[in-house]
PDB file of C-alpha atoms in Angstrom:
ATOM      1  CA  MET A1290       0.005   0.017   0.093  1.00 71.00           C
ATOM      2  CA  GLY A1291       1.133   3.592  -0.537  1.00 84.00           C
ATOM      3  CA  ALA A1292       0.349   7.133  -0.148  1.00 90.00           C
ATOM      4  CA  ILE A1293      -2.860   8.629  -1.564  1.00 94.00           C
ATOM      5  CA  ASN A1294      -2.447   9.829  -5.167  1.00 94.00           C
ATOM      6  CA  TYR A1295      -4.344  13.084  -4.925  1.00 96.00           C
ATOM      7  CA  THR A1296      -3.994  13.645  -8.662  1.00 95.00           C
ATOM      8  CA  TRP A1297      -5.649  10.351  -9.418  1.00 93.00           C
ATOM      9  CA  LEU A1298      -8.404  10.958  -6.964  1.00 95.00           C
ATOM     10  CA  GLN A1299      -9.233  14.401  -8.386  1.00 95.00           C
ATOM     11  CA  GLN A1300      -9.131  12.844 -11.971  1.00 95.00           C
ATOM     12  CA  TYR A1301     -11.366   9.909 -11.411  1.00 94.00           C
ATOM     13  CA  GLY A1302     -13.397  10.747  -8.411  1.00 95.00           C
ATOM     14  CA  ARG A1303     -13.478  14.515  -8.611  1.00 96.00           C
ATOM     15  CA  ILE A1304     -12.639  14.648  -4.994  1.00 97.00           C
ATOM     16  CA  THR A1305     -10.345  17.595  -3.879  1.00 96.00           C
ATOM     17  CA  THR A1306      -8.737  18.707  -0.571  1.00 95.00           C
ATOM     18  CA  GLY A1307      -8.253  22.166  -2.344  1.00 93.00           C
ATOM     19  CA  THR A1308     -10.853  24.830  -3.118  1.00 91.00           C
ATOM     20  CA  ILE A1309     -13.339  24.901  -5.927  1.00 89.00           C
ATOM     21  CA  ASP A1310     -13.586  28.665  -6.631  1.00 85.00           C
ATOM     22  CA  GLU A1311     -15.449  28.880  -9.877  1.00 88.00           C
ATOM     23  CA  SER A1312     -18.610  26.968  -8.931  1.00 92.00           C
ATOM     24  CA  VAL A1313     -22.017  28.223 -10.021  1.00 95.00           C
ATOM     25  CA  PHE A1314     -23.844  26.255  -7.255  1.00 95.00           C
ATOM     26  CA  GLY A1315     -22.911  24.437  -4.184  1.00 95.00           C
ATOM     27  CA  MET A1316     -24.218  23.094  -0.998  1.00 96.00           C
ATOM     28  CA  PRO A1317     -23.206  20.575   1.815  1.00 97.00           C
ATOM     29  CA  LEU A1318     -23.504  17.156   0.390  1.00 98.00           C
ATOM     30  CA  THR A1319     -25.463  15.954   3.467  1.00 98.00           C
ATOM     31  CA  ALA A1320     -28.312  18.359   2.458  1.00 98.00           C
ATOM     32  CA  LEU A1321     -29.077  16.072  -0.590  1.00 98.00           C
ATOM     33  CA  LYS A1322     -30.423  13.532   1.853  1.00 97.00           C
ATOM     34  CA  HIS A1323     -33.335  15.894   2.125  1.00 98.00           C
ATOM     35  CA  PRO A1324     -35.573  15.901  -0.988  1.00 97.00           C
ATOM     36  CA  LYS A1325     -36.382  19.603  -0.870  1.00 97.00           C
ATOM     37  CA  GLN A1326     -32.728  20.415  -0.802  1.00 97.00           C
ATOM     38  CA  ALA A1327     -31.852  17.826  -3.427  1.00 97.00           C
ATOM     39  CA  LYS A1328     -34.505  19.304  -5.707  1.00 97.00           C
ATOM     40  CA  LEU A1329     -32.656  22.662  -5.627  1.00 97.00           C
ATOM     41  CA  MET A1330     -29.500  20.916  -6.730  1.00 97.00           C
ATOM     42  CA  LEU A1331     -31.167  19.050  -9.488  1.00 97.00           C
ATOM     43  CA  GLU A1332     -32.798  22.382 -10.833  1.00 97.00           C
ATOM     44  CA  ALA A1333     -29.464  24.007 -10.866  1.00 96.00           C
ATOM     45  CA  TYR A1334     -27.808  20.967 -12.353  1.00 95.00           C
ATOM     46  CA  ASN A1335     -30.368  20.569 -15.032  1.00 94.00           C
ATOM     47  CA  GLU A1336     -30.325  24.254 -16.094  1.00 94.00           C
ATOM     48  CA  HIS A1337     -26.987  23.163 -17.676  1.00 93.00           C
ATOM     49  CA  LEU A1338     -27.493  19.563 -18.292  1.00 92.00           C
ATOM     50  CA  ARG A1339     -30.796  20.207 -20.252  1.00 91.00           C
ATOM     51  CA  ALA A1340     -32.188  16.665 -19.458  1.00 88.00           C
ATOM     52  CA  ASP A1341     -35.750  16.099 -20.540  1.00 88.00           C
ATOM     53  CA  SER A1342     -36.791  15.894 -16.847  1.00 92.00           C
ATOM     54  CA  LEU A1343     -35.552  16.126 -13.280  1.00 94.00           C
ATOM     55  CA  ARG A1344     -35.958  12.295 -13.323  1.00 93.00           C
ATOM     56  CA  SER A1345     -33.271  12.007 -15.921  1.00 92.00           C
ATOM     57  CA  ALA A1346     -31.167  14.552 -14.264  1.00 94.00           C
ATOM     58  CA  ALA A1347     -31.314  12.509 -10.956  1.00 96.00           C
ATOM     59  CA  VAL A1348     -30.155   9.284 -12.790  1.00 94.00           C
ATOM     60  CA  TYR A1349     -27.337  11.227 -14.671  1.00 92.00           C
ATOM     61  CA  PHE A1350     -26.230  12.566 -11.347  1.00 96.00           C
ATOM     62  CA  MET A1351     -24.905   9.193 -10.628  1.00 95.00           C
ATOM     63  CA  HIS A1352     -22.120   9.912 -12.995  1.00 92.00           C
ATOM     64  CA  SER A1353     -20.814  12.133 -10.298  1.00 95.00           C
ATOM     65  CA  VAL A1354     -21.734   9.923  -7.354  1.00 96.00           C
ATOM     66  CA  ARG A1355     -19.501   7.192  -8.690  1.00 95.00           C
ATOM     67  CA  GLY A1356     -16.562   9.319  -7.775  1.00 96.00           C
ATOM     68  CA  LEU A1357     -17.316   8.831  -4.147  1.00 97.00           C
ATOM     69  CA  MET A1358     -17.569   5.020  -4.689  1.00 97.00           C
ATOM     70  CA  ILE A1359     -14.278   4.886  -6.519  1.00 96.00           C
ATOM     71  CA  GLY A1360     -12.610   7.021  -3.730  1.00 97.00           C
ATOM     72  CA  VAL A1361     -13.692   4.727  -0.821  1.00 97.00           C
ATOM     73  CA  HIS A1362     -12.559   1.459  -2.695  1.00 96.00           C
ATOM     74  CA  TYR A1363      -9.292   3.143  -3.808  1.00 95.00           C
ATOM     75  CA  MET A1364      -8.292   4.311  -0.383  1.00 94.00           C
ATOM     76  CA  THR A1365      -9.359   1.113   1.495  1.00 93.00           C
ATOM     77  CA  ALA A1366      -7.552  -1.094  -0.877  1.00 93.00           C
ATOM     78  CA  LEU A1367      -4.449   0.699  -2.252  1.00 92.00           C
ATOM     79  CA  CYS A1368      -3.576   3.499   0.260  1.00 91.00           C
ATOM     80  CA  ASP A1369      -1.940   3.495   3.822  1.00 87.00           C
ATOM     81  CA  THR A1370      -4.347   6.148   4.807  1.00 89.00           C
ATOM     82  CA  TYR A1371      -7.822   7.407   3.963  1.00 92.00           C
ATOM     83  CA  LEU A1372      -9.755  10.647   3.890  1.00 96.00           C
ATOM     84  CA  ASP A1373     -13.211  11.272   5.414  1.00 97.00           C
ATOM     85  CA  LEU A1374     -15.677  10.872   2.667  1.00 97.00           C
ATOM     86  CA  SER A1375     -18.689  11.064   4.801  1.00 98.00           C
ATOM     87  CA  LEU A1376     -21.542  13.401   3.466  1.00 98.00           C
ATOM     88  CA  GLU A1377     -21.043  15.687   6.329  1.00 98.00           C
ATOM     89  CA  ASN A1378     -17.398  16.384   5.371  1.00 98.00           C
ATOM     90  CA  ILE A1379     -18.073  17.219   1.724  1.00 98.00           C
ATOM     91  CA  ASP A1380     -19.314  20.335  -0.127  1.00 97.00           C
ATOM     92  CA  MET A1381     -20.826  19.632  -3.438  1.00 97.00           C
ATOM     93  CA  LYS A1382     -19.693  22.122  -5.967  1.00 97.00           C
ATOM     94  CA  LEU A1383     -21.254  22.609  -9.526  1.00 96.00           C
ATOM     95  CA  GLU A1384     -18.745  24.041 -12.193  1.00 95.00           C
ATOM     96  CA  LEU A1385     -19.139  24.608 -15.954  1.00 94.00           C
ATOM     97  CA  LYS A1386     -16.454  23.287 -18.155  1.00 91.00           C
ATOM     98  CA  ASP A1387     -17.054  23.915 -21.921  1.00 88.00           C
ATOM     99  CA  GLY A1388     -20.564  24.771 -21.053  1.00 87.00           C
ATOM    100  CA  ARG A1389     -21.287  21.498 -19.544  1.00 90.00           C
ATOM    101  CA  PRO A1390     -22.001  20.834 -15.781  1.00 93.00           C
ATOM    102  CA  VAL A1391     -19.354  19.082 -13.747  1.00 95.00           C
ATOM    103  CA  ILE A1392     -19.918  18.187 -10.063  1.00 96.00           C
ATOM    104  CA  GLY A1393     -16.876  18.133  -7.790  1.00 96.00           C
ATOM    105  CA  PHE A1394     -16.544  17.128  -4.124  1.00 98.00           C
ATOM    106  CA  GLN A1395     -14.566  19.495  -1.850  1.00 97.00           C
ATOM    107  CA  LEU A1396     -13.462  18.141   1.527  1.00 97.00           C
ATOM    108  CA  ASN A1397     -13.651  20.214   4.509  1.00 96.00           C
ATOM    109  CA  ASN A1398     -11.495  18.183   6.995  1.00 97.00           C
ATOM    110  CA  THR A1399      -8.539  17.064   4.823  1.00 96.00           C
ATOM    111  CA  ILE A1400      -6.565  15.228   7.486  1.00 96.00           C
ATOM    112  CA  GLU A1401      -5.437  11.716   6.344  1.00 94.00           C
ATOM    113  CA  GLN A1402      -6.509   8.924   8.796  1.00 89.00           C
ATOM    114  CA  SER A1403      -4.459   5.878   9.512  1.00 84.00           C
ATOM    115  CA  HIS A1404      -5.797   2.382   8.826  1.00 80.00           C
ATOM    116  CA  PRO A1405      -6.323   0.319  11.954  1.00 74.00           C
ATOM    117  CA  ASN A1406      -3.285  -1.670  13.305  1.00 59.00           C
ATOM    118  CA  LEU A1407      -2.053  -3.999  10.775  1.00 52.00           C
ATOM    119  CA  MET A1408      -1.993  -7.628  11.550  1.00 46.00           C
ATOM    120  CA  ASP A1409       1.276  -8.834  13.122  1.00 49.00           C
ATOM    121  CA  GLY A1410       3.180  -5.990  11.369  1.00 55.00           C
ATOM    122  CA  SER A1411       2.614  -7.765   8.023  1.00 53.00           C
ATOM    123  CA  GLN A1412       1.392  -4.600   6.276  1.00 62.00           C
ATOM    124  CA  VAL A1413      -1.917  -6.384   5.508  1.00 66.00           C
ATOM    125  CA  VAL A1414      -5.070  -4.502   6.454  1.00 71.00           C
ATOM    126  CA  PRO A1415      -7.719  -6.844   7.871  1.00 74.00           C
ATOM    127  CA  SER A1416     -10.306  -7.711   5.288  1.00 83.00           C
ATOM    128  CA  SER A1417     -12.880  -7.571   8.087  1.00 86.00           C
ATOM    129  CA  TRP A1418     -12.081  -3.822   8.479  1.00 87.00           C
ATOM    130  CA  ARG A1419     -12.370  -3.174   4.678  1.00 91.00           C
ATOM    131  CA  ASN A1420     -15.636  -4.994   4.565  1.00 93.00           C
ATOM    132  CA  ASP A1421     -17.070  -2.912   7.403  1.00 94.00           C
ATOM    133  CA  VAL A1422     -15.990   0.323   5.982  1.00 95.00           C
ATOM    134  CA  LEU A1423     -17.432  -0.505   2.600  1.00 97.00           C
ATOM    135  CA  THR A1424     -20.657  -1.894   4.068  1.00 97.00           C
ATOM    136  CA  ALA A1425     -21.146   1.228   6.216  1.00 97.00           C
ATOM    137  CA  TYR A1426     -20.298   3.670   3.285  1.00 98.00           C
ATOM    138  CA  TYR A1427     -22.838   2.102   1.066  1.00 98.00           C
ATOM    139  CA  GLY A1428     -25.572   1.799   3.470  1.00 97.00           C
ATOM    140  CA  GLU A1429     -24.973   4.855   5.632  1.00 98.00           C
ATOM    141  CA  GLN A1430     -23.640   7.421   3.088  1.00 98.00           C
ATOM    142  CA  LEU A1431     -24.437   6.521  -0.433  1.00 98.00           C
ATOM    143  CA  ARG A1432     -27.905   5.107   0.265  1.00 98.00           C
ATOM    144  CA  PRO A1433     -29.510   8.244   1.989  1.00 98.00           C
ATOM    145  CA  LEU A1434     -27.774  10.491  -0.717  1.00 98.00           C
ATOM    146  CA  ILE A1435     -29.239   8.429  -3.498  1.00 98.00           C
ATOM    147  CA  GLU A1436     -32.681   8.012  -1.880  1.00 98.00           C
ATOM    148  CA  GLY A1437     -32.956  11.917  -1.308  1.00 98.00           C
ATOM    149  CA  VAL A1438     -32.066  12.712  -4.905  1.00 98.00           C
ATOM    150  CA  ALA A1439     -34.414   9.933  -6.184  1.00 97.00           C
ATOM    151  CA  VAL A1440     -37.353  11.390  -4.317  1.00 98.00           C
ATOM    152  CA  ALA A1441     -36.578  14.893  -5.472  1.00 97.00           C
ATOM    153  CA  GLY A1442     -36.357  13.900  -9.153  1.00 96.00           C
ATOM    154  CA  GLY A1443     -39.094  11.276  -9.067  1.00 95.00           C
ATOM    155  CA  ALA A1444     -36.556   8.624 -10.050  1.00 94.00           C
ATOM    156  CA  ASN A1445     -36.301   4.888  -9.298  1.00 94.00           C
ATOM    157  CA  PRO A1446     -33.575   4.334  -6.768  1.00 95.00           C
ATOM    158  CA  GLY A1447     -32.780   1.024  -8.328  1.00 95.00           C
ATOM    159  CA  GLN A1448     -32.050   2.587 -11.676  1.00 93.00           C
ATOM    160  CA  MET A1449     -29.682   5.084  -9.924  1.00 95.00           C
ATOM    161  CA  TRP A1450     -27.814   2.201  -8.012  1.00 96.00           C
ATOM    162  CA  ALA A1451     -27.663   0.265 -11.306  1.00 94.00           C
ATOM    163  CA  GLN A1452     -25.536   3.164 -12.802  1.00 92.00           C
ATOM    164  CA  LEU A1453     -22.641   2.297 -10.379  1.00 95.00           C
ATOM    165  CA  ALA A1454     -22.290  -1.274 -11.503  1.00 93.00           C
ATOM    166  CA  SER A1455     -20.263  -0.758 -14.611  1.00 89.00           C
ATOM    167  CA  MET A1456     -17.997   1.860 -12.926  1.00 90.00           C
ATOM    168  CA  LEU A1457     -17.479  -0.433  -9.923  1.00 94.00           C
ATOM    169  CA  ARG A1458     -16.178  -3.125 -12.280  1.00 91.00           C
ATOM    170  CA  TRP A1459     -14.225  -0.539 -14.208  1.00 90.00           C
ATOM    171  CA  PHE A1460     -12.407   0.442 -11.012  1.00 92.00           C
ATOM    172  CA  LYS A1461     -11.480  -3.235 -10.333  1.00 93.00           C
ATOM    173  CA  THR A1462     -10.214  -3.716 -13.746  1.00 90.00           C
ATOM    174  CA  THR A1463      -8.193  -0.546 -13.817  1.00 91.00           C
ATOM    175  CA  ALA A1464      -6.695  -0.951 -10.410  1.00 91.00           C
ATOM    176  CA  LEU A1465      -5.536  -4.460 -11.183  1.00 91.00           C
ATOM    177  CA  GLN A1466      -3.630  -3.112 -14.252  1.00 90.00           C
ATOM    178  CA  MET A1467      -1.653  -0.727 -11.995  1.00 90.00           C
ATOM    179  CA  ASN A1468       1.761  -1.311 -10.735  1.00 89.00           C
ATOM    180  CA  ILE A1469       0.641  -2.854  -7.536  1.00 90.00           C
ATOM    181  CA  THR A1470       1.613  -5.872  -5.239  1.00 90.00           C
ATOM    182  CA  GLU A1471      -0.108  -9.168  -5.037  1.00 91.00           C
ATOM    183  CA  THR A1472      -1.451  -8.220  -1.666  1.00 89.00           C
ATOM    184  CA  GLU A1473      -2.943  -5.126  -3.125  1.00 90.00           C
ATOM    185  CA  ARG A1474      -4.493  -6.996  -5.947  1.00 92.00           C
ATOM    186  CA  GLU A1475      -6.193  -9.330  -3.483  1.00 93.00           C
ATOM    187  CA  ALA A1476      -7.455  -6.329  -1.607  1.00 92.00           C
ATOM    188  CA  VAL A1477      -9.035  -4.815  -4.731  1.00 94.00           C
ATOM    189  CA  ILE A1478     -10.710  -7.983  -5.695  1.00 95.00           C
ATOM    190  CA  GLN A1479     -11.854  -8.750  -2.115  1.00 95.00           C
ATOM    191  CA  GLY A1480     -13.489  -5.302  -1.792  1.00 95.00           C
ATOM    192  CA  TYR A1481     -15.273  -5.613  -5.070  1.00 96.00           C
ATOM    193  CA  GLU A1482     -16.556  -9.183  -4.292  1.00 96.00           C
ATOM    194  CA  HIS A1483     -17.697  -8.043  -0.843  1.00 96.00           C
ATOM    195  CA  VAL A1484     -19.769  -5.209  -2.278  1.00 97.00           C
ATOM    196  CA  ILE A1485     -21.446  -7.165  -5.166  1.00 96.00           C
ATOM    197  CA  ALA A1486     -22.402  -9.851  -2.583  1.00 96.00           C
ATOM    198  CA  MET A1487     -23.847  -7.425   0.072  1.00 97.00           C
ATOM    199  CA  SER A1488     -27.377  -7.924   1.107  1.00 97.00           C
ATOM    200  CA  PRO A1489     -29.712  -5.714  -1.027  1.00 97.00           C
ATOM    201  CA  GLU A1490     -31.227  -4.495   2.194  1.00 97.00           C
ATOM    202  CA  ILE A1491     -28.141  -2.457   2.877  1.00 97.00           C
ATOM    203  CA  LEU A1492     -28.829  -0.592  -0.418  1.00 97.00           C
ATOM    204  CA  GLY A1493     -32.511  -0.357   0.297  1.00 97.00           C
ATOM    205  CA  LEU A1494     -33.395  -2.690  -2.584  1.00 96.00           C
ATOM    206  CA  LYS A1495     -34.852  -6.104  -3.236  1.00 96.00           C
ATOM    207  CA  LYS A1496     -31.890  -7.050  -5.388  1.00 95.00           C
ATOM    208  CA  ASN A1497     -28.236  -6.049  -5.272  1.00 96.00           C
ATOM    209  CA  LEU A1498     -27.982  -4.121  -8.619  1.00 95.00           C
ATOM    210  CA  LEU A1499     -24.214  -3.702  -8.243  1.00 94.00           C
ATOM    211  CA  THR A1500     -23.651  -7.168  -9.629  1.00 90.00           C
ATOM    212  CA  PHE A1501     -24.285  -8.043 -13.311  1.00 81.00           C
ATOM    213  CA  LYS A1502     -23.176 -10.424 -16.032  1.00 81.00           C
ATOM    214  CA  PRO A1503     -20.502  -8.662 -17.994  1.00 78.00           C
ATOM    215  CA  VAL A1504     -20.773  -8.642 -21.793  1.00 79.00           C
ATOM    216  CA  GLU A1505     -17.726  -7.800 -23.943  1.00 82.00           C
ATOM    217  CA  ILE A1506     -18.186  -5.808 -27.158  1.00 86.00           C
ATOM    218  CA  ASP A1507     -15.658  -4.726 -29.920  1.00 87.00           C
ATOM    219  CA  ASN A1508     -13.832  -1.557 -29.036  1.00 88.00           C
ATOM    220  CA  PRO A1509     -13.774   0.905 -31.903  1.00 84.00           C
ATOM    221  CA  HIS A1510     -11.435   3.065 -29.895  1.00 85.00           C
ATOM    222  CA  GLN A1511      -8.875   0.292 -29.648  1.00 85.00           C
ATOM    223  CA  PRO A1512      -9.494  -1.936 -32.563  1.00 83.00           C
ATOM    224  CA  GLY A1513      -8.746  -5.616 -31.879  1.00 84.00           C
ATOM    225  CA  GLU A1514      -9.618  -5.224 -28.202  1.00 84.00           C
ATOM    226  CA  THR A1515     -13.079  -5.450 -26.435  1.00 84.00           C
ATOM    227  CA  MET A1516     -14.820  -3.173 -23.945  1.00 79.00           C
ATOM    228  CA  LEU A1517     -17.521  -3.746 -21.365  1.00 79.00           C
ATOM    229  CA  MET A1518     -21.059  -3.063 -22.395  1.00 80.00           C
ATOM    230  CA  LYS A1519     -22.794  -0.952 -19.752  1.00 81.00           C
ATOM    231  CA  SER A1520     -25.034  -2.822 -17.472  1.00 75.00           C
ATOM    232  CA  VAL A1521     -27.843  -0.362 -17.821  1.00 81.00           C
ATOM    233  CA  CYS A1522     -28.707   2.771 -20.005  1.00 76.00           C
ATOM    234  CA  CYS A1523     -27.250   5.905 -18.425  1.00 73.00           C
ATOM    235  CA  LEU A1524     -29.767   8.206 -20.259  1.00 75.00           C
ATOM    236  CA  HIS A1525     -27.005   9.984 -22.174  1.00 75.00           C
ATOM    237  CA  HIS A1526     -29.524  10.280 -25.044  1.00 75.00           C
ATOM    238  CA  GLN A1527     -31.815  12.409 -22.858  1.00 69.00           C
ATOM    239  CA  VAL A1528     -29.411  15.162 -21.881  1.00 77.00           C
ATOM    240  CA  TYR A1529     -28.001  18.270 -23.748  1.00 75.00           C
ATOM    241  CA  GLY A1530     -31.211  18.441 -25.706  1.00 68.00           C
ATOM    242  CA  GLY A1531     -31.149  14.887 -26.944  1.00 61.00           C
ATOM    243  CA  GLN A1532     -28.179  12.905 -28.299  1.00 67.00           C
ATOM    244  CA  ASN A1533     -27.288   9.448 -29.587  1.00 75.00           C
ATOM    245  CA  TYR A1534     -27.247   6.373 -27.408  1.00 77.00           C
ATOM    246  CA  CYS A1535     -23.769   5.555 -26.158  1.00 78.00           C
ATOM    247  CA  TYR A1536     -21.919   3.030 -28.238  1.00 81.00           C
ATOM    248  CA  SER A1537     -21.904   0.648 -25.220  1.00 83.00           C
ATOM    249  CA  CYS A1538     -25.503   1.173 -24.300  1.00 80.00           C
ATOM    250  CA  PRO A1539     -27.355  -2.193 -23.616  1.00 79.00           C
ATOM    251  CA  LYS A1540     -30.435  -0.722 -25.521  1.00 79.00           C
ATOM    252  CA  LEU A1541     -28.772  -0.874 -28.963  1.00 82.00           C
ATOM    253  CA  THR A1542     -29.396  -3.756 -31.171  1.00 81.00           C
ATOM    254  CA  LYS A1543     -26.592  -5.722 -32.632  1.00 84.00           C
ATOM    255  CA  ALA A1544     -27.047  -3.964 -35.917  1.00 87.00           C
ATOM    256  CA  GLU A1545     -27.296  -0.561 -34.391  1.00 82.00           C
ATOM    257  CA  ARG A1546     -24.106  -1.135 -32.470  1.00 88.00           C
ATOM    258  CA  GLN A1547     -22.216  -2.319 -35.725  1.00 85.00           C
ATOM    259  CA  GLU A1548     -23.496   0.839 -37.416  1.00 84.00           C
ATOM    260  CA  ARG A1549     -22.125   2.888 -34.664  1.00 82.00           C
ATOM    261  CA  TYR A1550     -18.858   1.004 -34.715  1.00 82.00           C
ATOM    262  CA  ASP A1551     -18.491   1.667 -38.471  1.00 83.00           C
ATOM    263  CA  ALA A1552     -19.258   5.370 -37.984  1.00 83.00           C
ATOM    264  CA  ILE A1553     -16.558   5.796 -35.195  1.00 84.00           C
ATOM    265  CA  MET A1554     -13.956   3.842 -37.389  1.00 85.00           C
ATOM    266  CA  ALA A1555     -14.833   6.091 -40.389  1.00 82.00           C
ATOM    267  CA  ALA A1556     -14.466   9.152 -38.310  1.00 79.00           C
ATOM    268  CA  LYS A1557     -11.066   8.101 -37.022  1.00 77.00           C
ATOM    269  CA  SER A1558      -9.764   7.390 -40.560  1.00 75.00           C
ATOM    270  CA  GLY A1559     -10.893  10.759 -41.675  1.00 67.00           C
TER     271      GLY A1559
END
């Protein structure tokens, strides 16, 4: 395990210990547990997202929430210390980049906390500790956040949770490709497998939607390789006034995906 890579955390989790100065909207993240406050956020967000409804904006908001999920998995598996990612310690900041809304998470208390005493000086963090941290974070932090935003937007919480499944698997795959030790690899896998096997009651669902059967499709951005089809539609086609479905959207037929593949390849060749 090593030190927290703050650049990585900012890039993939949009989590920062600095100050986000050019925001057009912000509020304590814990406020989103309350539908009235969450609706204010969705209205500000959708002013720039231009989704067809607050319901779609609520589901699309999960593109940002995934950063918190990545952060807690990263720090419990690959770092010697961790930061407080509780809702109470984070201010949500809405920025505009190239005219599009980007949500960042600004930490208030930025002090790194030590992992519990390592077993027998072996530099191995107990898996029981990691399991407890992940279970608590999903159930006590992510769940009330998601449920508050879901009520505010009239969205289905299950559809929102399902948005995290592909990104959770992406983190596992990406982390395993890093220059890490075998112990760290085991920690990444163990954390992932713990979460997808959690009781759905922890998430407030009847089924744990973080687990899904992966489907590989041809990758037009890296010909000869494959990529993972998304587990559920992210509603990309319902934002910014209407767009095409993502190439990796499960709603595309085989013929539609091939057509999209050919178009991407043609655009690349000029």
